[in-house]
Amino acid sequence: MTDTLALLKLRRSVPPQFLTAPGPDESQLGDILTIGTRVPDHGKLAPWRFIVFSGAGRDKAAEIVAQAFKAKNPEADADKVAFERNRLLQAPVIVAVVSTARPHVKIPEWEQELSAGAVCMNMLVAAHAMGFGASWLTNWFSFDRAVLTALGLGTDERIAGFIHIGTPTAAPADRERPVLADIVSHYGA
Ligand SMILES: Cc1cc2nc3c(=O)[nH]c(=O)nc-3n(C[C@H](O)[C@H](O)[C@H](O)COP(=O)(O)O)c2cc1C
C-alpha cells in the first residue's frame, strides 16, 4: 500500500481539545492552503476563499463568538461564555473555508458548494500528511449572521468549515465506519 493510501485509510479527525502548539508555520500553512485550492471546481470559478485565524486575530474572533453567545443567551454564566470563547482558542491555527457560491448561468450553486467541501477535505488530508492533527467543524456560530459579519463575510457568503490545525496531544480511537454493504448497490445487478 502506498503512503497515500495508508493515510487515507487511517486518517481521523483530532478534536480541538487535543490540538496544541506548534501549528503549521507560514510555509507549511502556505502548502496546506495551496493544496486546499487543488480541488475539482466545475467552471474554474474558485467559489471559495480562506480566512486564517492565529495569534491576536484568533483571540479577537474567539471574543466575537463569546459576545454573540452572551447576546443570545443573556442568562448564561461566565463558565458557559468561557466555554464558547474557548472553541476558537484551542488549535493554534484555524482556517475558515468560506463558500462564495453564487448563481451562475451554467454551474449550479450546489456544485460550487461541493467544491468548498472538497477544499476542506484536502486541507484535512494535507495537515495530517504533515504530521499535524486537524478537525473540520462548523459549530453554531457558522450560521450566526452577526458573527459572520464581524468576521468579514459578505451577506452572500457562508462558512463551509473551520479547519482546526495543531499538534495532536492524543490519538483518538477510531469510530465506527459505515458498512459498505449498507450503502453500495450495483446498478442492474
Ligand atoms: C461540514 C461539517 C461540519 C461539522 N461540524 C461539526 C461540529 O460543529 N461539531 C462536531 O462535533 N463535529 C462536526 N463535524 C464532524 C467532524 O468533523 C468529524 O466528522 C468527526 O469528528 C469524525 O471525523 P473523522 O471521521 O474524520 O474522524 C462536522 C463535519 C462536517 C463535514
mmCIF file of C-alpha atoms and ligand atoms in Angstrom:
data_model
loop_
_atom_site.group_PDB
_atom_site.id
_atom_site.type_symbol
_atom_site.label_atom_id
_atom_site.label_comp_id
_atom_site.label_asym_id
_atom_site.label_seq_id
_atom_site.Cartn_x
_atom_site.Cartn_y
_atom_site.Cartn_z
ATOM 1 C CA MET A 1 0.000 0.000 0.000
ATOM 2 C CA THR A 2 1.345 3.455 -0.824
ATOM 3 C CA ASP A 3 1.749 6.085 1.899
ATOM 4 C CA THR A 4 -1.175 7.986 0.404
ATOM 5 C CA LEU A 5 -3.497 5.010 0.691
ATOM 6 C CA ALA A 6 -2.339 4.289 4.238
ATOM 7 C CA LEU A 7 -3.065 7.883 5.214
ATOM 8 C CA LEU A 8 -6.488 7.897 3.600
ATOM 9 C CA LYS A 9 -7.391 4.568 5.190
ATOM 10 C CA LEU A 10 -6.332 5.526 8.698
ATOM 11 C CA ARG A 11 -6.760 9.302 8.956
ATOM 12 C CA ARG A 12 -9.204 10.527 11.501
ATOM 13 C CA SER A 13 -10.110 13.863 12.934
ATOM 14 C CA VAL A 14 -8.381 15.149 16.052
ATOM 15 C CA PRO A 15 -10.789 17.366 18.050
ATOM 16 C CA PRO A 16 -9.516 20.842 19.003
ATOM 17 C CA GLN A 17 -9.202 19.947 22.704
ATOM 18 C CA PHE A 18 -6.418 17.558 21.664
ATOM 19 C CA LEU A 19 -4.592 20.104 19.490
ATOM 20 C CA THR A 20 -1.787 22.291 20.762
ATOM 21 C CA ALA A 21 1.141 24.380 19.514
ATOM 22 C CA PRO A 22 3.063 24.253 17.351
ATOM 23 C CA GLY A 23 0.698 24.650 14.456
ATOM 24 C CA PRO A 24 1.871 24.897 10.873
ATOM 25 C CA ASP A 25 4.434 27.638 10.265
ATOM 26 C CA GLU A 26 3.977 30.124 7.438
ATOM 27 C CA SER A 27 5.478 27.856 4.800
ATOM 28 C CA GLN A 28 3.539 24.765 5.942
ATOM 29 C CA LEU A 29 0.332 26.784 6.106
ATOM 30 C CA GLY A 30 1.017 28.054 2.586
ATOM 31 C CA ASP A 31 1.246 24.439 1.435
ATOM 32 C CA ILE A 32 -1.979 23.481 3.223
ATOM 33 C CA LEU A 33 -3.825 26.421 1.640
ATOM 34 C CA THR A 34 -2.376 25.701 -1.801
ATOM 35 C CA ILE A 35 -3.358 22.037 -1.564
ATOM 36 C CA GLY A 36 -6.782 23.281 -0.469
ATOM 37 C CA THR A 37 -7.173 25.074 -3.787
ATOM 38 C CA ARG A 38 -6.259 21.958 -5.767
ATOM 39 C CA VAL A 39 -9.746 20.543 -5.966
ATOM 40 C CA PRO A 40 -12.268 19.827 -8.684
ATOM 41 C CA ASP A 41 -14.056 23.082 -9.491
ATOM 42 C CA HIS A 42 -16.656 22.994 -12.268
ATOM 43 C CA GLY A 43 -16.242 26.090 -14.425
ATOM 44 C CA LYS A 44 -12.991 27.116 -12.681
ATOM 45 C CA LEU A 45 -14.912 29.614 -10.551
ATOM 46 C CA ALA A 46 -12.789 29.190 -7.378
ATOM 47 C CA PRO A 47 -16.025 29.631 -5.383
ATOM 48 C CA TRP A 48 -14.275 29.810 -2.024
ATOM 49 C CA ARG A 49 -11.832 31.905 -0.049
ATOM 50 C CA PHE A 50 -9.910 31.408 3.186
ATOM 51 C CA ILE A 51 -9.567 33.367 6.437
ATOM 52 C CA VAL A 52 -6.668 32.365 8.713
ATOM 53 C CA PHE A 53 -7.057 32.762 12.466
ATOM 54 C CA SER A 54 -3.950 32.656 14.652
ATOM 55 C CA GLY A 55 -2.397 34.791 17.374
ATOM 56 C CA ALA A 56 -4.235 38.026 18.187
ATOM 57 C CA GLY A 57 -6.668 37.542 15.279
ATOM 58 C CA ARG A 58 -7.745 34.193 16.689
ATOM 59 C CA ASP A 59 -8.270 35.806 20.143
ATOM 60 C CA LYS A 60 -10.368 38.554 18.569
ATOM 61 C CA ALA A 61 -12.551 36.025 16.731
ATOM 62 C CA ALA A 62 -12.998 33.986 19.925
ATOM 63 C CA GLU A 63 -14.197 37.141 21.689
ATOM 64 C CA ILE A 64 -16.685 37.833 18.875
ATOM 65 C CA VAL A 65 -18.110 34.314 19.363
ATOM 66 C CA ALA A 66 -18.267 34.806 23.159
ATOM 67 C CA GLN A 67 -20.072 38.140 22.862
ATOM 68 C CA ALA A 68 -22.544 36.773 20.295
ATOM 69 C CA PHE A 69 -23.286 33.854 22.596
ATOM 70 C CA LYS A 70 -23.809 36.256 25.516
ATOM 71 C CA ALA A 71 -26.157 38.414 23.439
ATOM 72 C CA LYS A 72 -28.263 35.375 22.504
ATOM 73 C CA ASN A 73 -28.113 33.859 25.990
ATOM 74 C CA PRO A 74 -28.166 36.741 28.482
ATOM 75 C CA GLU A 75 -28.755 34.306 31.363
ATOM 76 C CA ALA A 76 -25.557 32.321 30.594
ATOM 77 C CA ASP A 77 -22.986 32.312 33.407
ATOM 78 C CA ALA A 78 -19.295 33.153 32.935
ATOM 79 C CA ASP A 79 -18.327 29.478 32.605
ATOM 80 C CA LYS A 80 -20.713 28.938 29.711
ATOM 81 C CA VAL A 81 -19.456 32.066 27.945
ATOM 82 C CA ALA A 82 -15.850 30.953 28.519
ATOM 83 C CA PHE A 83 -16.708 27.541 27.041
ATOM 84 C CA GLU A 84 -17.960 29.190 23.860
ATOM 85 C CA ARG A 85 -14.945 31.531 23.684
ATOM 86 C CA ASN A 86 -12.672 28.525 24.038
ATOM 87 C CA ARG A 87 -13.997 26.931 20.845
ATOM 88 C CA LEU A 88 -11.576 29.125 18.878
ATOM 89 C CA LEU A 89 -8.765 29.178 21.435
ATOM 90 C CA GLN A 90 -7.587 25.566 21.300
ATOM 91 C CA ALA A 91 -5.959 24.786 17.949
ATOM 92 C CA PRO A 92 -3.093 27.218 17.233
ATOM 93 C CA VAL A 93 -4.185 27.743 13.622
ATOM 94 C CA ILE A 94 -7.737 27.728 12.294
ATOM 95 C CA VAL A 95 -8.680 28.251 8.659
ATOM 96 C CA ALA A 96 -12.205 29.268 7.771
ATOM 97 C CA VAL A 97 -13.163 27.985 4.342
ATOM 98 C CA VAL A 98 -15.725 30.470 3.044
ATOM 99 C CA SER A 99 -18.085 29.408 0.271
ATOM 100 C CA THR A 100 -18.600 32.255 -2.187
ATOM 101 C CA ALA A 101 -21.046 30.237 -4.324
ATOM 102 C CA ARG A 102 -23.294 32.479 -6.424
ATOM 103 C CA PRO A 103 -25.936 31.965 -9.107
ATOM 104 C CA HIS A 104 -24.229 31.181 -12.410
ATOM 105 C CA VAL A 105 -25.611 30.623 -15.896
ATOM 106 C CA LYS A 106 -24.131 27.143 -16.146
ATOM 107 C CA ILE A 107 -22.761 25.900 -12.818
ATOM 108 C CA PRO A 108 -25.337 25.074 -10.123
ATOM 109 C CA GLU A 109 -24.649 26.573 -6.694
ATOM 110 C CA TRP A 110 -24.801 23.030 -5.275
ATOM 111 C CA GLU A 111 -21.711 22.106 -7.304
ATOM 112 C CA GLN A 112 -19.892 25.231 -6.127
ATOM 113 C CA GLU A 113 -20.686 24.306 -2.505
ATOM 114 C CA LEU A 114 -19.463 20.750 -3.050
ATOM 115 C CA SER A 115 -16.178 22.201 -4.277
ATOM 116 C CA ALA A 116 -15.838 24.110 -0.970
ATOM 117 C CA GLY A 117 -16.333 20.795 0.850
ATOM 118 C CA ALA A 118 -13.558 19.275 -1.234
ATOM 119 C CA VAL A 119 -11.294 22.174 -0.193
ATOM 120 C CA CYS A 120 -11.954 21.379 3.467
ATOM 121 C CA MET A 121 -11.170 17.706 2.957
ATOM 122 C CA ASN A 122 -7.956 18.434 1.060
ATOM 123 C CA MET A 123 -6.787 20.695 3.887
ATOM 124 C CA LEU A 124 -7.523 17.967 6.471
ATOM 125 C CA VAL A 125 -5.548 15.415 4.487
ATOM 126 C CA ALA A 126 -2.658 17.826 3.864
ATOM 127 C CA ALA A 127 -2.426 18.712 7.560
ATOM 128 C CA HIS A 128 -2.375 15.039 8.516
ATOM 129 C CA ALA A 129 0.247 14.240 5.892
ATOM 130 C CA MET A 130 2.477 16.888 7.530
ATOM 131 C CA GLY A 131 2.074 15.210 10.916
ATOM 132 C CA PHE A 132 -0.495 17.642 12.318
ATOM 133 C CA GLY A 133 -3.907 16.776 13.669
ATOM 134 C CA ALA A 134 -6.951 18.569 12.296
ATOM 135 C CA SER A 135 -10.707 18.811 12.556
ATOM 136 C CA TRP A 136 -13.425 20.193 10.272
ATOM 137 C CA LEU A 137 -16.060 21.888 12.409
ATOM 138 C CA THR A 138 -18.795 24.424 11.948
ATOM 139 C CA ASN A 139 -20.422 24.953 15.382
ATOM 140 C CA TRP A 140 -23.478 27.185 15.846
ATOM 141 C CA PHE A 141 -21.637 30.401 15.030
ATOM 142 C CA SER A 142 -21.038 29.352 11.406
ATOM 143 C CA PHE A 143 -24.752 30.005 10.974
ATOM 144 C CA ASP A 144 -24.928 33.198 13.024
ATOM 145 C CA ARG A 145 -25.092 36.192 10.685
ATOM 146 C CA ALA A 146 -23.848 38.648 13.333
ATOM 147 C CA VAL A 147 -20.707 36.547 13.881
ATOM 148 C CA LEU A 148 -20.169 36.086 10.143
ATOM 149 C CA THR A 149 -20.444 39.818 9.513
ATOM 150 C CA ALA A 150 -17.995 40.552 12.350
ATOM 151 C CA LEU A 151 -15.564 38.037 10.802
ATOM 152 C CA GLY A 152 -15.797 39.863 7.479
ATOM 153 C CA LEU A 153 -18.126 37.636 5.454
ATOM 154 C CA GLY A 154 -20.451 39.199 2.919
ATOM 155 C CA THR A 155 -24.182 38.514 3.115
ATOM 156 C CA ASP A 156 -23.947 36.020 0.232
ATOM 157 C CA GLU A 157 -21.024 34.112 1.763
ATOM 158 C CA ARG A 158 -21.220 31.059 4.033
ATOM 159 C CA ILE A 159 -18.829 29.031 6.129
ATOM 160 C CA ALA A 160 -18.067 25.593 4.680
ATOM 161 C CA GLY A 161 -15.983 24.799 7.733
ATOM 162 C CA PHE A 162 -13.405 25.896 10.238
ATOM 163 C CA ILE A 163 -10.338 23.673 9.843
ATOM 164 C CA HIS A 164 -8.619 23.495 13.251
ATOM 165 C CA ILE A 165 -4.961 22.505 12.905
ATOM 166 C CA GLY A 166 -2.304 21.765 15.531
ATOM 167 C CA THR A 167 -0.021 19.207 17.099
ATOM 168 C CA PRO A 168 -2.028 16.292 18.491
ATOM 169 C CA THR A 169 -1.682 15.576 22.215
ATOM 170 C CA ALA A 170 -3.567 12.298 21.878
ATOM 171 C CA ALA A 171 -4.620 9.952 19.102
ATOM 172 C CA PRO A 172 -8.377 9.461 19.372
ATOM 173 C CA ALA A 173 -9.639 5.899 18.959
ATOM 174 C CA ASP A 174 -11.289 5.291 15.628
ATOM 175 C CA ARG A 175 -15.050 5.487 15.325
ATOM 176 C CA GLU A 176 -17.432 3.115 13.621
ATOM 177 C CA ARG A 177 -17.486 3.461 9.867
ATOM 178 C CA PRO A 178 -20.356 2.723 7.525
ATOM 179 C CA VAL A 179 -20.641 -0.888 6.352
ATOM 180 C CA LEU A 180 -20.201 -0.864 2.590
ATOM 181 C CA ALA A 181 -22.959 -3.431 2.089
ATOM 182 C CA ASP A 182 -25.428 -0.922 3.582
ATOM 183 C CA ILE A 183 -24.576 1.895 1.206
ATOM 184 C CA VAL A 184 -23.345 0.282 -2.014
ATOM 185 C CA SER A 185 -25.540 -1.141 -4.726
ATOM 186 C CA HIS A 186 -24.539 -2.310 -8.157
ATOM 187 C CA TYR A 187 -26.921 -0.916 -10.690
ATOM 188 C CA GLY A 188 -28.546 -3.588 -12.820
ATOM 189 C CA ALA A 189 -27.395 -6.473 -10.586
HETATM 190 C C1 LIG B 1 -19.463 20.314 7.329
HETATM 191 C C2 LIG B 1 -19.120 19.626 8.620
HETATM 192 C C3 LIG B 1 -19.306 20.282 9.817
HETATM 193 C C4 LIG B 1 -19.018 19.667 11.034
HETATM 194 N N1 LIG B 1 -19.225 20.344 12.199
HETATM 195 C C5 LIG B 1 -19.025 19.732 13.366
HETATM 196 C C6 LIG B 1 -19.269 20.428 14.571
HETATM 197 O O1 LIG B 1 -19.643 21.591 14.596
HETATM 198 N N2 LIG B 1 -19.077 19.745 15.739
HETATM 199 C C7 LIG B 1 -18.670 18.424 15.748
HETATM 200 O O2 LIG B 1 -18.514 17.847 16.832
HETATM 201 N N3 LIG B 1 -18.397 17.763 14.616
HETATM 202 C C8 LIG B 1 -18.576 18.374 13.436
HETATM 203 N N4 LIG B 1 -18.301 17.715 12.267
HETATM 204 C C9 LIG B 1 -17.812 16.316 12.346
HETATM 205 C C10 LIG B 1 -16.294 16.205 12.473
HETATM 206 O O3 LIG B 1 -15.589 16.962 11.554
HETATM 207 C C11 LIG B 1 -15.833 14.784 12.180
HETATM 208 O O4 LIG B 1 -16.575 14.299 11.131
HETATM 209 C C12 LIG B 1 -15.974 13.785 13.288
HETATM 210 O O5 LIG B 1 -15.470 14.323 14.445
HETATM 211 C C13 LIG B 1 -15.212 12.478 12.968
HETATM 212 O O6 LIG B 1 -14.408 12.639 11.866
HETATM 213 P P1 LIG B 1 -13.340 11.565 11.292
HETATM 214 O O7 LIG B 1 -14.119 10.511 10.629
HETATM 215 O O8 LIG B 1 -12.523 12.390 10.318
HETATM 216 O O9 LIG B 1 -12.513 11.064 12.420
HETATM 217 C C14 LIG B 1 -18.545 18.323 11.045
HETATM 218 C C15 LIG B 1 -18.333 17.660 9.816
HETATM 219 C C16 LIG B 1 -18.620 18.295 8.628
HETATM 220 C C17 LIG B 1 -18.383 17.543 7.333
#
